[in-house]
Amino acid sequence: MFFSLNTLEADAPRSWQVYFQDPATISMEGILNFNNHLTFLLIVIVIFVGWFLSFTIYYFVEYNNRYSSKFVHSKELEIVWTSIPALILLILSIPSFTLLYSMDEVSTPDLSLKILGHQWFWSYEMSEFKTCSVNQSQTLKYSCYMMVVDGLPLGDQSPSPYFRLLETNKRVVLPTETHLRLLVSASDVLHSWTVPSFGLKVDACPGRLNQVNLFIKRSGLFFGQCSEICGVNHGFMPIAVLALPTYYFHCFVAFKLELL
Ligand SMILES: [Cu+2]
């Protein structure tokens, strides 16, 4: 069930989508709430300014207002229209900084995933899992390339169960309800590992290791794309993450290591 290509459950962009993808992490839920909070405030401000503007335009015409005001300067008014926006910004900074610092919180991770950006694919490694072959030990390591869906034998399935330009030959399998640490870097140029449902966008810089926390709340198939222009095939190095409950994740790892 968890390995099926069910497009309905996939967290991928939809046609004509105008809102965010469903959140799968606490930080993305925070981003969504903050966005709603901001949008509400924005609507209130737009209505107020719009009302004020139309009021001014209406009374600007001599026909509607025969006796114009004589004053050209008002200290009280200056104080009010400077301090109110400043106060609004101050009020906004509280949830904004709370969210920002909560995302930086470093907990004790149970598992680390190393992510390396290349021109033009992503490679992943989990050093916690090792297999000892005859004379060498290997870690769980794989590279993910984009699948050219147009060339796949789809049979009579319509619409296609694959997402164009988002599918990869291998998916990054991660456990849900587990504190994960992502270590992101690049081997050649700048890349950016981005998954909208996780609220994550981590720059992959060559020679630098960026660390970020991830705690996936639910299982699902999540899609993302490289978000730092990195060359001609920048649009063709997608990210596909399959989040599985811990038990299924361990089954997957055991099966994978068997193959190494
Ligand atoms: Cu790129």
Short mmCIF file of C-alpha atoms in Angstrom, two decimals, residues 99-216:
data_model
loop_
_atom_site.label_atom_id
_atom_site.label_comp_id
_atom_site.label_asym_id
_atom_site.label_seq_id
_atom_site.Cartn_x
_atom_site.Cartn_y
_atom_site.Cartn_z
CA LEU A 99 8.79 30.55 14.18
CA LEU A 100 12.29 31.31 12.89
CA TYR A 101 14.03 30.24 16.10
CA SER A 102 11.81 27.20 16.61
CA MET A 103 12.96 25.94 13.20
CA ASP A 104 16.60 26.28 14.26
CA GLU A 105 16.06 24.19 17.38
CA VAL A 106 18.53 21.30 17.44
CA SER A 107 17.18 18.16 19.05
CA THR A 108 19.01 14.88 19.44
CA PRO A 109 18.56 13.21 16.06
CA ASP A 110 17.97 9.47 15.77
CA LEU A 111 19.14 9.30 12.20
CA SER A 112 21.27 11.38 9.81
CA LEU A 113 20.80 11.70 6.08
CA LYS A 114 23.63 13.14 4.05
CA ILE A 115 22.44 14.92 0.92
CA LEU A 116 24.86 15.87 -1.84
CA GLY A 117 23.87 17.98 -4.81
CA HIS A 118 25.48 17.28 -8.17
CA GLN A 119 25.05 18.64 -11.66
CA TRP A 120 22.26 17.38 -12.09
CA PHE A 121 21.11 14.83 -9.57
CA TRP A 122 21.01 14.26 -5.82
CA SER A 123 22.91 11.58 -3.95
CA TYR A 124 22.05 10.37 -0.45
CA GLU A 125 23.83 8.45 2.27
CA MET A 126 22.87 7.01 5.64
CA SER A 127 25.98 6.03 7.54
CA GLU A 128 24.06 4.57 10.48
CA PHE A 129 23.23 1.54 8.36
CA LYS A 130 26.16 -0.60 7.35
CA THR A 131 26.68 -3.95 5.78
CA CYS A 132 29.92 -5.87 6.00
CA SER A 133 30.64 -7.67 2.76
CA VAL A 134 33.56 -10.04 2.34
CA ASN A 135 36.28 -7.44 2.74
CA GLN A 136 34.63 -4.04 2.80
CA SER A 137 31.88 -2.33 4.70
CA GLN A 138 29.34 -0.30 2.79
CA THR A 139 26.83 2.27 3.95
CA LEU A 140 23.37 2.83 2.54
CA LYS A 141 24.12 5.08 -0.41
CA TYR A 142 22.22 5.90 -3.57
CA SER A 143 21.78 8.54 -6.28
CA CYS A 144 18.45 9.79 -7.58
CA TYR A 145 18.03 10.85 -11.18
CA MET A 146 14.94 12.28 -12.82
CA MET A 147 12.77 9.80 -14.67
CA VAL A 148 11.75 10.75 -18.17
CA VAL A 149 8.08 9.88 -17.76
CA ASP A 150 7.31 10.44 -21.47
CA GLY A 151 9.32 7.35 -22.33
CA LEU A 152 7.79 5.03 -19.72
CA PRO A 153 5.48 2.21 -20.68
CA LEU A 154 2.27 3.36 -19.01
CA GLY A 155 -0.07 0.88 -20.59
CA ASP A 156 -3.70 2.00 -20.68
CA GLN A 157 -3.52 4.01 -17.47
CA SER A 158 -4.93 7.45 -17.94
CA PRO A 159 -4.10 9.90 -16.43
CA SER A 160 -0.50 8.85 -15.93
CA PRO A 161 0.30 7.69 -12.39
CA TYR A 162 3.62 9.54 -12.64
CA PHE A 163 4.35 13.22 -12.14
CA ARG A 164 6.10 14.79 -15.07
CA LEU A 165 9.54 16.23 -14.15
CA LEU A 166 9.07 15.24 -10.49
CA GLU A 167 9.68 11.50 -10.44
CA THR A 168 13.09 10.01 -9.69
CA ASN A 169 14.41 6.54 -10.40
CA LYS A 170 14.88 5.95 -6.65
CA ARG A 171 13.02 7.63 -3.83
CA VAL A 172 14.50 8.90 -0.63
CA VAL A 173 12.91 6.67 2.01
CA LEU A 174 12.62 8.26 5.45
CA PRO A 175 10.84 7.19 8.65
CA THR A 176 7.96 9.19 10.10
CA GLU A 177 7.76 10.28 13.76
CA THR A 178 11.57 10.24 14.01
CA HIS A 179 13.96 13.10 14.65
CA LEU A 180 16.11 13.30 11.55
CA ARG A 181 19.17 15.37 10.83
CA LEU A 182 19.84 16.41 7.25
CA LEU A 183 23.38 17.32 6.30
CA VAL A 184 23.35 19.11 2.98
CA SER A 185 26.28 19.92 0.73
CA ALA A 186 27.17 20.02 -2.95
CA SER A 187 29.99 18.57 -5.02
CA ASP A 188 30.19 21.16 -7.78
CA VAL A 189 28.00 24.28 -7.76
CA LEU A 190 25.27 25.73 -5.55
CA HIS A 191 22.05 23.71 -5.30
CA SER A 192 19.13 23.86 -2.89
CA TRP A 193 17.29 20.87 -1.42
CA THR A 194 13.64 21.89 -1.18
CA VAL A 195 10.46 20.06 -0.21
CA PRO A 196 7.44 22.41 0.18
CA SER A 197 5.37 20.02 2.34
CA PHE A 198 8.20 19.90 4.90
CA GLY A 199 8.69 23.69 4.83
CA LEU A 200 12.32 23.00 4.02
CA LYS A 201 14.75 24.82 1.76
CA VAL A 202 18.39 24.11 2.50
CA ASP A 203 21.20 25.53 0.40
CA ALA A 204 23.71 22.98 -0.80
CA CYS A 205 27.05 24.84 -1.00
CA PRO A 206 30.25 23.13 -2.15
CA GLY A 207 32.76 22.99 0.71
CA ARG A 208 30.16 23.75 3.33
CA LEU A 209 27.89 21.53 5.37
CA ASN A 210 24.41 22.80 6.21
CA GLN A 211 22.44 21.10 8.93
CA VAL A 212 18.70 21.07 9.38
CA ASN A 213 16.20 19.12 11.46
CA LEU A 214 13.29 17.19 10.10
CA PHE A 215 10.44 15.45 11.88
CA ILE A 216 7.86 14.07 9.45
#
